[in-house]
Coordinates of C-alpha atoms and ligand atoms in Angstrom, one line a residue:
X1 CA 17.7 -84.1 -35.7
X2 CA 16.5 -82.7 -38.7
X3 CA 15.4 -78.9 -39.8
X4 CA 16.4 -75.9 -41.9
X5 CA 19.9 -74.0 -41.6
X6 CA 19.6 -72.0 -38.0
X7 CA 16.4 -73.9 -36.8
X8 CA 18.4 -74.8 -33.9
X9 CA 19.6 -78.2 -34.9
X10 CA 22.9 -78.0 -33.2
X11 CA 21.5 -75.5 -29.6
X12 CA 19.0 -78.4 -29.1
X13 CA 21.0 -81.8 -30.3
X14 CA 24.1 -81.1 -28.1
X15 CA 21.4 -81.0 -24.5
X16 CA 19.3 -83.7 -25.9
X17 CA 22.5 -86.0 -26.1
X18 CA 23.8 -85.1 -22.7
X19 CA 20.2 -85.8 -21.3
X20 CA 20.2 -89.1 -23.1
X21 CA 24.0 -89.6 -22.2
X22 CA 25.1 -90.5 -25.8
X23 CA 27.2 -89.0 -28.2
X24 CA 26.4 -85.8 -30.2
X25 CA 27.8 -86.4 -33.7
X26 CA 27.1 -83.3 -36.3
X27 CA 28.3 -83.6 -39.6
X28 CA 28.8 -79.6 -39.6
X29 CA 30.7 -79.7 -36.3
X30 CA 33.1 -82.4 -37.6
X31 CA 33.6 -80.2 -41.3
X32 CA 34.2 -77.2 -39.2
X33 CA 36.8 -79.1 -36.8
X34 CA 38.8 -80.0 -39.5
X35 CA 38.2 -76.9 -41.6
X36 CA 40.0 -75.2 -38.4
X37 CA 42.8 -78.3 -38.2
X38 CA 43.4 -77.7 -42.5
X39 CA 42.9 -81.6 -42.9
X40 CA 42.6 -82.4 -46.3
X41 CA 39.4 -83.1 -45.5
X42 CA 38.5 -80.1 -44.2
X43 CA 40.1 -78.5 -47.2
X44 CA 37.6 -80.3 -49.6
X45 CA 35.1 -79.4 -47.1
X46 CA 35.5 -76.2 -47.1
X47 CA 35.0 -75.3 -50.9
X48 CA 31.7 -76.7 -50.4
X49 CA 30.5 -75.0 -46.8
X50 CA 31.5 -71.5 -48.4
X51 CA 29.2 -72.1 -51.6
X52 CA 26.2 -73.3 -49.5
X53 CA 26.1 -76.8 -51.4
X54 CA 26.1 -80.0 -49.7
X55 CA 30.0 -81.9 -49.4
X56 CA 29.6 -84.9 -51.5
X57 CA 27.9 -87.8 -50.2
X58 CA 31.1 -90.2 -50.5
X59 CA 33.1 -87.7 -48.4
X60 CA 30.1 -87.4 -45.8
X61 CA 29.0 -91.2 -45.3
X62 CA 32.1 -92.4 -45.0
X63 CA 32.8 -89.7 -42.1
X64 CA 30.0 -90.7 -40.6
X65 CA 30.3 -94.3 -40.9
X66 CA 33.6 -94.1 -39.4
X67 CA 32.4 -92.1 -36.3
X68 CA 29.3 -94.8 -35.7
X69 CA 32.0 -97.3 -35.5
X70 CA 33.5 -95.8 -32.3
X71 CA 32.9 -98.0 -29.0
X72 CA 31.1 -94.8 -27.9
X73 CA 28.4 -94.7 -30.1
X74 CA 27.5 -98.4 -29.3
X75 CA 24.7 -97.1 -26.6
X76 CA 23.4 -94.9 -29.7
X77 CA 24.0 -91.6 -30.5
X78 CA 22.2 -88.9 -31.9
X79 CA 23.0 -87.8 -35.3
X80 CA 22.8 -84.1 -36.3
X81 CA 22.2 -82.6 -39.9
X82 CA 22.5 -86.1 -41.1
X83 CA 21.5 -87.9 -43.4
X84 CA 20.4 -85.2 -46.1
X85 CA 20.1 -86.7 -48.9
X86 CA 18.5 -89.7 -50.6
X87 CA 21.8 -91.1 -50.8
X88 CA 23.0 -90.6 -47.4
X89 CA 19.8 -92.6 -45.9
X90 CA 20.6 -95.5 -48.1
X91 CA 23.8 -95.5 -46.8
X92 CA 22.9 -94.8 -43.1
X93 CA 20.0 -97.7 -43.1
X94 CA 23.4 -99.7 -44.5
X95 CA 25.6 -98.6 -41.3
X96 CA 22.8 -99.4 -39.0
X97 CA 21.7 -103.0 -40.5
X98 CA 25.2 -104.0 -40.2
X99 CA 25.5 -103.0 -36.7
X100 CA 22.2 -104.5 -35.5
X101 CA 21.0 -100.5 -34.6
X102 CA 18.1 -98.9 -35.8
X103 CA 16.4 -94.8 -36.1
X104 CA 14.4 -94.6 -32.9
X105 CA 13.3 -91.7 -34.0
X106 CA 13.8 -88.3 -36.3
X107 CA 13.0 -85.1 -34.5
X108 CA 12.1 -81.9 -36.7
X109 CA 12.8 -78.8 -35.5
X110 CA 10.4 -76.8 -37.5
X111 CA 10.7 -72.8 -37.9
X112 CA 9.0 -70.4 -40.3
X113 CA 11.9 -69.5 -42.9
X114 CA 11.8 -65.5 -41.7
X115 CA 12.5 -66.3 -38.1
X116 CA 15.5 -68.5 -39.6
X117 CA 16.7 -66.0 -42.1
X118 CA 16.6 -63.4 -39.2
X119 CA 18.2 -66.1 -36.8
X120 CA 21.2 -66.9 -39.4
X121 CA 22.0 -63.2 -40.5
X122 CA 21.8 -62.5 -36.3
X123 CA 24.5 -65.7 -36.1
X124 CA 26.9 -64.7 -38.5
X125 CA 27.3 -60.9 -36.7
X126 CA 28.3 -63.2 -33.5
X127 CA 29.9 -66.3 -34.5
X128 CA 31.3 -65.0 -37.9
X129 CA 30.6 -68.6 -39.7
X130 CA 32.2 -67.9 -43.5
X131 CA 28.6 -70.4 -44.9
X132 CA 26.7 -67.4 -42.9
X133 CA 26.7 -64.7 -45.5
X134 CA 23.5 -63.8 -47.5
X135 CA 24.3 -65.5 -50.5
X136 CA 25.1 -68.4 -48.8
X137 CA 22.6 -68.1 -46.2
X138 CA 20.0 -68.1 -49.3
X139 CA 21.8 -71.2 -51.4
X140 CA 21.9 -73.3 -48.2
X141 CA 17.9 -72.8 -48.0
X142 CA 17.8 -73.6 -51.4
X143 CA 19.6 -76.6 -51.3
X144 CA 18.3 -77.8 -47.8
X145 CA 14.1 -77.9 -49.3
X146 CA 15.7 -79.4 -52.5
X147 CA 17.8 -82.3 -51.0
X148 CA 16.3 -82.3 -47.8
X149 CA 12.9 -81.6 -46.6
X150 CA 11.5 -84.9 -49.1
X151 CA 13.8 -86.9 -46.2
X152 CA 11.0 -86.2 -43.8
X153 CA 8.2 -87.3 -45.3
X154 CA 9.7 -90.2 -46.3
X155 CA 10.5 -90.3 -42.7
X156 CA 7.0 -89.9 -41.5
X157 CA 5.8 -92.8 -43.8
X158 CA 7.7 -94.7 -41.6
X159 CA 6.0 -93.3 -38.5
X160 CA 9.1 -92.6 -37.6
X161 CA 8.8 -88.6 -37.4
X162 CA 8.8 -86.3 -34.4
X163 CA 7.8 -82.7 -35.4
X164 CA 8.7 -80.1 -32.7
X165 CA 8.0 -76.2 -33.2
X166 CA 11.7 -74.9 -33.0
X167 CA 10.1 -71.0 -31.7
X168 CA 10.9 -69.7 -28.8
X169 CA 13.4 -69.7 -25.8
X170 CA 16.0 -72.5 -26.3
X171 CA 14.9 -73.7 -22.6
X172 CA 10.9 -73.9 -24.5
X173 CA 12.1 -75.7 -27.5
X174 CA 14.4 -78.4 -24.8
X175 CA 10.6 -79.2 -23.0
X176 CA 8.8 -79.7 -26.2
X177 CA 11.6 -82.3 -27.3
X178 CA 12.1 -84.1 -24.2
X179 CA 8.0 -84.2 -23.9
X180 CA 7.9 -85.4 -27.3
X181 CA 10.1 -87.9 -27.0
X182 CA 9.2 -88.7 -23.5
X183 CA 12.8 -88.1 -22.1
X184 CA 13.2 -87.5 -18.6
X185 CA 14.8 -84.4 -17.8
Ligands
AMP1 P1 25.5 -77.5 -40.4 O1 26.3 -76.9 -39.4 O2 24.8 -78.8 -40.1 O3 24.5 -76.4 -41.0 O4 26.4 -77.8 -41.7 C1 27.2 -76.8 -42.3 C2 27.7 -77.2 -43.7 O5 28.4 -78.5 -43.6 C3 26.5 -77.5 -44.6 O6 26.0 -76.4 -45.2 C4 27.2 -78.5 -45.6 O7 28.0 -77.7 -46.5 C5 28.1 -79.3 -44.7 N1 27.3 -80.5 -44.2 C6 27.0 -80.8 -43.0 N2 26.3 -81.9 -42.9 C7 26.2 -82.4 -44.2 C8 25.7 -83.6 -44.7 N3 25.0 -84.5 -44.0 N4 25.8 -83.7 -46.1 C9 26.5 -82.8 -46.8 N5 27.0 -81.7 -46.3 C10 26.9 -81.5 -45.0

């Protein structure tokens, strides 16, 4: 699942994977978890989350490559605000070779960057995130068409890409997905 800060990644991932019956694993989700617990992890995390920048690749793979490893995930899963970066695909195509799995497909969420700058400022009144300020709000844009957004057309070279329009009611966006993926609800 793939799209801009406050396109609705984690709303739409955590239904999708309860649809599908496999496990929801977001990178953000696990930071924040042990931001909350003070693992040292979560302490190195956390410098990065409150600046806007990504946590370094070797931190994040090696999260992730440790959660795909989990009898859980053997099904699949669906992975959420990973990979990226350049890096992080290299190392995910790695995980997955060596597991015999493979990307069925990446979903964008895609969402005009007002309606996600209004949707962010609107999330940290409710949810108070610390990464939802406006400075951090803006750097996390920054960095996410920087680092990011060259992921999917990569990703659509492979015919791999799913574009969804992420506008609208969450209930909306959950029909486009599951129609564009041809899940059955
Ligand atoms: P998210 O909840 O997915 O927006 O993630 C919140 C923050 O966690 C991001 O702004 C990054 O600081 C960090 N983060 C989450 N996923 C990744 C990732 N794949 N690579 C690097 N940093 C990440």
């Amino acid at each position: 699942m793939m799209g801009p800060p406050g396109a609705g990644k984690g709303t739409q991932a955590a239904v999708i994977s309860a649809m599908l019956g496999v496990p929801h694993i977001s990178t953000g989700d696990i930071f924040r978890a042990n931001v909350s617990a003070g693992t040292p992890l979560g302490v190195e995390a956390k410098r990065y989350m409150d600046a806007g920048e990504y946590v370094p690749d070797g931190v994040t793979n090696a999260m992730v490559r440790d959660r795909i490893t989990h009898d859980d995930c053997r099904p699949g899963f669906l992975l959420d605000g990973y990979p990226r970066t350049v890096e992080q695909v290299g190392e995910l195509n790695a995980m997955l070779a060596s597991a015999s799995q493979k990307l069925d497909a990446v979903l964008e969420l895609t969402v005009d960057l007002d309606e996600v700058v209004s949707r962010l400022v609107k999330r940290s009144s409710e949810q108070g995130r610390s990464d939802d300020t406006e400075d951090v709000i803006r750097r996390r844009l920054e960095v996410y068409f920087e680092q990011t957004a060259p992921l999917i057309e990569m990703y659509e070279s492979q015919g791999l890409l799913v574009q969804v329009d992420g506008l609208g009611a969450i209930d909306d966006v959950t029909g486009r997905v599951t129609a564009a993926l041809n899940i059955e609800a």
